[in-house]
PDB file of C-alpha atoms and ligand atoms in Angstrom:
ATOM      1  CA  UNK A  24      -4.229  -1.649   3.104  1.00 99.00           C
ATOM      2  CA  UNK A  25      -3.986   1.688   1.320  1.00 99.00           C
ATOM      3  CA  UNK A  26      -1.260   3.237  -0.845  1.00 98.00           C
ATOM      4  CA  UNK A  27      -1.288   5.681  -3.743  1.00 98.00           C
ATOM      5  CA  UNK A  28      -1.618   3.506  -6.828  1.00 98.00           C
ATOM      6  CA  UNK A  29      -2.755   0.153  -5.361  1.00 98.00           C
ATOM      7  CA  UNK A  30      -0.245  -1.604  -7.593  1.00 98.00           C
ATOM      8  CA  UNK A  31       3.009  -1.727  -5.569  1.00 98.00           C
ATOM      9  CA  UNK A  32       2.812  -1.538  -1.766  1.00 98.00           C
ATOM     10  CA  UNK A  33      -0.799  -2.197  -0.750  1.00 99.00           C
ATOM     11  CA  UNK A  34      -1.361  -5.321  -2.895  1.00 98.00           C
ATOM     12  CA  UNK A  35       1.795  -6.798  -1.339  1.00 98.00           C
ATOM     13  CA  UNK A  36       0.520  -5.896   2.132  1.00 99.00           C
ATOM     14  CA  UNK A  37      -2.840  -7.474   1.280  1.00 99.00           C
ATOM     15  CA  UNK A  38      -1.212 -10.701   0.099  1.00 98.00           C
ATOM     16  CA  UNK A  39       1.088 -10.934   3.092  1.00 98.00           C
ATOM     17  CA  UNK A  40      -1.583 -10.243   5.713  1.00 98.00           C
ATOM     18  CA  UNK A  41      -4.097 -12.583   4.037  1.00 98.00           C
ATOM     19  CA  UNK A  42      -1.554 -15.384   4.243  1.00 98.00           C
ATOM     20  CA  UNK A  43      -1.337 -14.946   8.017  1.00 98.00           C
ATOM     21  CA  UNK A  44      -5.050 -14.820   8.920  1.00 98.00           C
ATOM     22  CA  UNK A  45      -7.848 -17.411   8.607  1.00 97.00           C
ATOM     23  CA  UNK A  46      -9.957 -16.300   5.637  1.00 96.00           C
ATOM     24  CA  UNK A  47     -13.197 -17.431   7.296  1.00 97.00           C
ATOM     25  CA  UNK A  48     -12.685 -14.863  10.052  1.00 96.00           C
ATOM     26  CA  UNK A  49     -11.043 -11.875   8.350  1.00 98.00           C
ATOM     27  CA  UNK A  50     -11.563  -9.791   5.227  1.00 98.00           C
ATOM     28  CA  UNK A  51      -8.322  -8.275   3.950  1.00 98.00           C
ATOM     29  CA  UNK A  52      -8.412  -5.906   0.976  1.00 98.00           C
ATOM     30  CA  UNK A  53      -6.391  -3.066  -0.540  1.00 99.00           C
ATOM     31  CA  UNK A  54      -7.051   0.170  -2.395  1.00 99.00           C
ATOM     32  CA  UNK A  55      -5.273   3.223  -3.757  1.00 98.00           C
ATOM     33  CA  UNK A  56      -6.077   6.834  -3.057  1.00 98.00           C
ATOM     34  CA  UNK A  57      -5.512   7.676  -6.747  1.00 98.00           C
ATOM     35  CA  UNK A  58      -7.556   6.531  -9.711  1.00 98.00           C
ATOM     36  CA  UNK A  59      -4.647   5.893 -12.144  1.00 97.00           C
ATOM     37  CA  UNK A  60      -4.585   2.122 -11.841  1.00 98.00           C
ATOM     38  CA  UNK A  61      -8.221   1.114 -11.368  1.00 98.00           C
ATOM     39  CA  UNK A  62      -8.651  -2.403 -12.762  1.00 98.00           C
ATOM     40  CA  UNK A  63      -4.906  -2.965 -13.189  1.00 98.00           C
ATOM     41  CA  UNK A  64      -2.957  -5.958 -11.929  1.00 98.00           C
ATOM     42  CA  UNK A  65      -0.180  -5.250  -9.416  1.00 98.00           C
ATOM     43  CA  UNK A  66       3.179  -4.017 -10.716  1.00 98.00           C
ATOM     44  CA  UNK A  67       5.168  -6.963 -12.120  1.00 97.00           C
ATOM     45  CA  UNK A  68       7.908  -6.296  -9.543  1.00 97.00           C
ATOM     46  CA  UNK A  69       5.429  -6.678  -6.656  1.00 98.00           C
ATOM     47  CA  UNK A  70       4.075  -9.849  -8.253  1.00 98.00           C
ATOM     48  CA  UNK A  71       7.656 -11.175  -8.558  1.00 98.00           C
ATOM     49  CA  UNK A  72       8.730 -10.467  -4.990  1.00 98.00           C
ATOM     50  CA  UNK A  73       5.480 -11.960  -3.668  1.00 98.00           C
ATOM     51  CA  UNK A  74       6.002 -15.075  -5.797  1.00 98.00           C
ATOM     52  CA  UNK A  75       9.546 -15.418  -4.464  1.00 98.00           C
ATOM     53  CA  UNK A  76       7.995 -15.700  -1.009  1.00 98.00           C
ATOM     54  CA  UNK A  77       5.249 -18.140  -2.047  1.00 98.00           C
ATOM     55  CA  UNK A  78       2.406 -15.648  -2.495  1.00 98.00           C
ATOM     56  CA  UNK A  79       0.306 -15.194  -5.619  1.00 98.00           C
ATOM     57  CA  UNK A  80      -0.987 -11.624  -5.904  1.00 98.00           C
ATOM     58  CA  UNK A  81      -1.193 -11.615  -9.710  1.00 98.00           C
ATOM     59  CA  UNK A  82      -5.004 -11.785  -9.802  1.00 98.00           C
ATOM     60  CA  UNK A  83      -5.583  -8.682  -7.669  1.00 98.00           C
ATOM     61  CA  UNK A  84      -7.152  -5.674  -9.384  1.00 98.00           C
ATOM     62  CA  UNK A  85      -6.521  -2.047  -8.506  1.00 98.00           C
ATOM     63  CA  UNK A  86      -9.345  -0.028  -7.029  1.00 98.00           C
ATOM     64  CA  UNK A  87      -9.730   3.390  -5.478  1.00 98.00           C
ATOM     65  CA  UNK A  88     -10.392   3.949  -1.786  1.00 99.00           C
ATOM     66  CA  UNK A  89     -13.948   5.178  -1.156  1.00 98.00           C
ATOM     67  CA  UNK A  90     -15.690   6.567   1.924  1.00 98.00           C
ATOM     68  CA  UNK A  91     -17.832   3.411   2.252  1.00 98.00           C
ATOM     69  CA  UNK A  92     -14.610   1.500   3.018  1.00 98.00           C
ATOM     70  CA  UNK A  93     -14.894   3.056   6.465  1.00 98.00           C
ATOM     71  CA  UNK A  94     -18.097   1.024   6.910  1.00 98.00           C
ATOM     72  CA  UNK A  95     -16.616  -2.224   5.613  1.00 98.00           C
ATOM     73  CA  UNK A  96     -13.361  -2.335   7.602  1.00 98.00           C
ATOM     74  CA  UNK A  97     -12.316  -2.058  11.247  1.00 98.00           C
ATOM     75  CA  UNK A  98      -8.703  -1.099  10.509  1.00 98.00           C
ATOM     76  CA  UNK A  99      -7.370   0.992   7.636  1.00 98.00           C
ATOM     77  CA  UNK A 100      -3.593   0.800   7.310  1.00 99.00           C
ATOM     78  CA  UNK A 101      -1.931   3.503   5.242  1.00 99.00           C
ATOM     79  CA  UNK A 102       1.586   3.223   3.843  1.00 98.00           C
ATOM     80  CA  UNK A 103       2.678   6.857   4.119  1.00 98.00           C
ATOM     81  CA  UNK A 104       1.803  10.357   5.263  1.00 98.00           C
ATOM     82  CA  UNK A 105       0.224  11.399   1.990  1.00 98.00           C
ATOM     83  CA  UNK A 106      -2.009   8.308   1.939  1.00 98.00           C
ATOM     84  CA  UNK A 107      -2.910   9.142   5.534  1.00 98.00           C
ATOM     85  CA  UNK A 108      -3.977  12.659   4.594  1.00 98.00           C
ATOM     86  CA  UNK A 109      -5.907  11.533   1.519  1.00 98.00           C
ATOM     87  CA  UNK A 110      -7.809   8.903   3.486  1.00 99.00           C
ATOM     88  CA  UNK A 111      -8.524  11.281   6.373  1.00 98.00           C
ATOM     89  CA  UNK A 112      -9.901  13.781   3.850  1.00 98.00           C
ATOM     90  CA  UNK A 113     -12.637  11.216   3.085  1.00 98.00           C
ATOM     91  CA  UNK A 114     -13.449  10.481   6.729  1.00 98.00           C
ATOM     92  CA  UNK A 115     -16.951  11.535   7.767  1.00 98.00           C
ATOM     93  CA  UNK A 116     -16.605  11.478  11.561  1.00 98.00           C
ATOM     94  CA  UNK A 117     -14.306  10.583  14.475  1.00 98.00           C
ATOM     95  CA  UNK A 118     -15.215   6.908  14.218  1.00 98.00           C
ATOM     96  CA  UNK A 119     -13.887   6.866  10.630  1.00 98.00           C
ATOM     97  CA  UNK A 120     -10.764   8.781  11.639  1.00 98.00           C
ATOM     98  CA  UNK A 121     -10.008   6.392  14.502  1.00 98.00           C
ATOM     99  CA  UNK A 122      -9.701   3.469  12.064  1.00 98.00           C
ATOM    100  CA  UNK A 123      -6.809   4.989  10.110  1.00 99.00           C
ATOM    101  CA  UNK A 124      -3.307   3.887  11.128  1.00 98.00           C
ATOM    102  CA  UNK A 125       0.182   4.116   9.705  1.00 99.00           C
ATOM    103  CA  UNK A 126       1.079   0.473   9.120  1.00 99.00           C
ATOM    104  CA  UNK A 127       4.638   0.986  10.404  1.00 98.00           C
ATOM    105  CA  UNK A 128       3.316   2.257  13.743  1.00 98.00           C
ATOM    106  CA  UNK A 129       2.646  -1.435  14.424  1.00 98.00           C
ATOM    107  CA  UNK A 130       6.410  -1.926  14.587  1.00 98.00           C
ATOM    108  CA  UNK A 131       7.560   1.607  15.496  1.00 98.00           C
ATOM    109  CA  UNK A 132       4.734   3.025  17.643  1.00 98.00           C
ATOM    110  CA  UNK A 133       3.852   6.694  17.137  1.00 98.00           C
ATOM    111  CA  UNK A 134       6.714   7.345  14.697  1.00 98.00           C
ATOM    112  CA  UNK A 135       4.488   7.760  11.623  1.00 98.00           C
ATOM    113  CA  UNK A 136       7.212   6.296   9.393  1.00 98.00           C
ATOM    114  CA  UNK A 137       6.494   5.901   5.664  1.00 98.00           C
ATOM    115  CA  UNK A 138       6.753   2.654   3.743  1.00 98.00           C
ATOM    116  CA  UNK A 139       8.921   3.979   0.880  1.00 97.00           C
ATOM    117  CA  UNK A 140       7.253   4.100  -2.523  1.00 97.00           C
ATOM    118  CA  UNK A 141       9.276   1.662  -4.693  1.00 97.00           C
ATOM    119  CA  UNK A 142       7.576   2.597  -7.987  1.00 96.00           C
ATOM    120  CA  UNK A 143      10.412   4.638  -9.495  1.00 94.00           C
ATOM    121  CA  UNK A 144      13.290   2.552  -8.105  1.00 89.00           C
ATOM    122  CA  UNK A 145      14.820  -0.834  -8.834  1.00 88.00           C
ATOM    123  CA  UNK A 146      13.913  -4.377  -7.845  1.00 86.00           C
ATOM    124  CA  UNK A 147      15.739  -4.130  -4.505  1.00 93.00           C
ATOM    125  CA  UNK A 148      13.234  -1.454  -3.450  1.00 96.00           C
ATOM    126  CA  UNK A 149      10.493  -4.072  -3.771  1.00 98.00           C
ATOM    127  CA  UNK A 150      12.430  -6.602  -1.687  1.00 97.00           C
ATOM    128  CA  UNK A 151      12.928  -3.896   0.936  1.00 98.00           C
ATOM    129  CA  UNK A 152       9.206  -3.095   0.949  1.00 98.00           C
ATOM    130  CA  UNK A 153       8.413  -6.800   1.209  1.00 98.00           C
ATOM    131  CA  UNK A 154      10.662  -7.147   4.282  1.00 98.00           C
ATOM    132  CA  UNK A 155       9.124  -4.095   5.952  1.00 98.00           C
ATOM    133  CA  UNK A 156       5.559  -5.249   5.261  1.00 98.00           C
ATOM    134  CA  UNK A 157       6.293  -8.816   6.355  1.00 98.00           C
ATOM    135  CA  UNK A 158       7.388  -7.542   9.769  1.00 98.00           C
ATOM    136  CA  UNK A 159       4.398  -5.212  10.153  1.00 98.00           C
ATOM    137  CA  UNK A 160       1.880  -7.839   8.985  1.00 98.00           C
ATOM    138  CA  UNK A 161       3.321 -10.438  11.346  1.00 98.00           C
ATOM    139  CA  UNK A 162       2.640  -8.068  14.228  1.00 98.00           C
ATOM    140  CA  UNK A 163      -0.877  -7.230  12.988  1.00 98.00           C
ATOM    141  CA  UNK A 164      -1.761 -10.901  12.501  1.00 98.00           C
ATOM    142  CA  UNK A 165      -0.388 -11.936  15.882  1.00 98.00           C
ATOM    143  CA  UNK A 166      -2.474  -9.270  17.587  1.00 97.00           C
ATOM    144  CA  UNK A 167      -5.645 -10.111  15.622  1.00 96.00           C
ATOM    145  CA  UNK A 168      -5.269 -13.860  16.083  1.00 93.00           C
ATOM    146  CA  UNK A 169      -5.148 -13.340  19.846  1.00 89.00           C
ATOM    147  CA  UNK A 170      -8.660 -11.839  19.906  1.00 71.00           C
TER     148      UNK A 170
HETATM  149  P1  4NP B   1       1.985   2.351  -4.886  1.00 67.41           P
HETATM  150  O1  4NP B   1       3.089   2.903  -5.915  1.00 67.41           O
HETATM  151  O2  4NP B   1       1.310   3.574  -4.315  1.00 67.41           O
HETATM  152  O3  4NP B   1       2.794   1.619  -3.873  1.00 67.41           O
HETATM  153  O4  4NP B   1       1.050   1.475  -5.672  1.00 67.41           O
HETATM  154  C1  4NP B   1       2.772   3.754  -6.966  1.00 67.41           C
HETATM  155  C2  4NP B   1       2.247   3.235  -8.116  1.00 67.41           C
HETATM  156  C3  4NP B   1       1.979   4.078  -9.189  1.00 67.41           C
HETATM  157  C4  4NP B   1       2.224   5.421  -9.074  1.00 67.41           C
HETATM  158  C5  4NP B   1       2.747   5.942  -7.911  1.00 67.41           C
HETATM  159  C6  4NP B   1       3.019   5.101  -6.850  1.00 67.41           C
HETATM  160  N1  4NP B   1       1.969   6.276 -10.155  1.00 67.41           N
HETATM  161  O5  4NP B   1       2.293   7.482 -10.075  1.00 67.41           O
HETATM  162  O6  4NP B   1       1.417   5.827 -11.184  1.00 67.41           O
END
C-alpha cells in the first residue's frame, strides 16, 4: 500500500487489508513515496478512524518506498496518480511495472480514480477514506483468499 507520506492513507489501507487476510499466508505492508515522515506514527486522525472500526494502527512506522519493494511484494497498490508515477519511476523492468495498480481499480476497473488525500482536510475526510479503502480491501481480500 503506497501513498505520499505513509501517515494517512496507506497505513489505514495496511491495517484494513491485514485484518482481512490470514497473517501466516500474506505479508501486508505500506510505504510513502516521500521521505518526510520516515519513522513517524500514522496521523492521529488515521489512528482514530481505525480505532473506531476496531483496528490498531498506532504502532506502524512510516517508511519510504524503495526499488527492492518490487522484489518483496506481488502487488503494489497506489492511492493516486502521483503515487503511481513516483512508484513507476523506480521500476526497473516490465515485471516491476506490472505489479503496480491503482487500489480503486479493484472497485472501479480501469478508471484510475484517486483515493483523496485527507491530510489538509477535516476528520470527515478520514472517515471517507476509511469507507473507500474498506470497500477496496474487501475486494482484494476476497480475491486473494480464493487462491
Ligand atoms: P498520505 O497523506 O500521503 O495519505 O500519508 C499525506 C501526509 C503528509 C503529507 C502529504 C500527504 N505531507 O505533505 O506532509
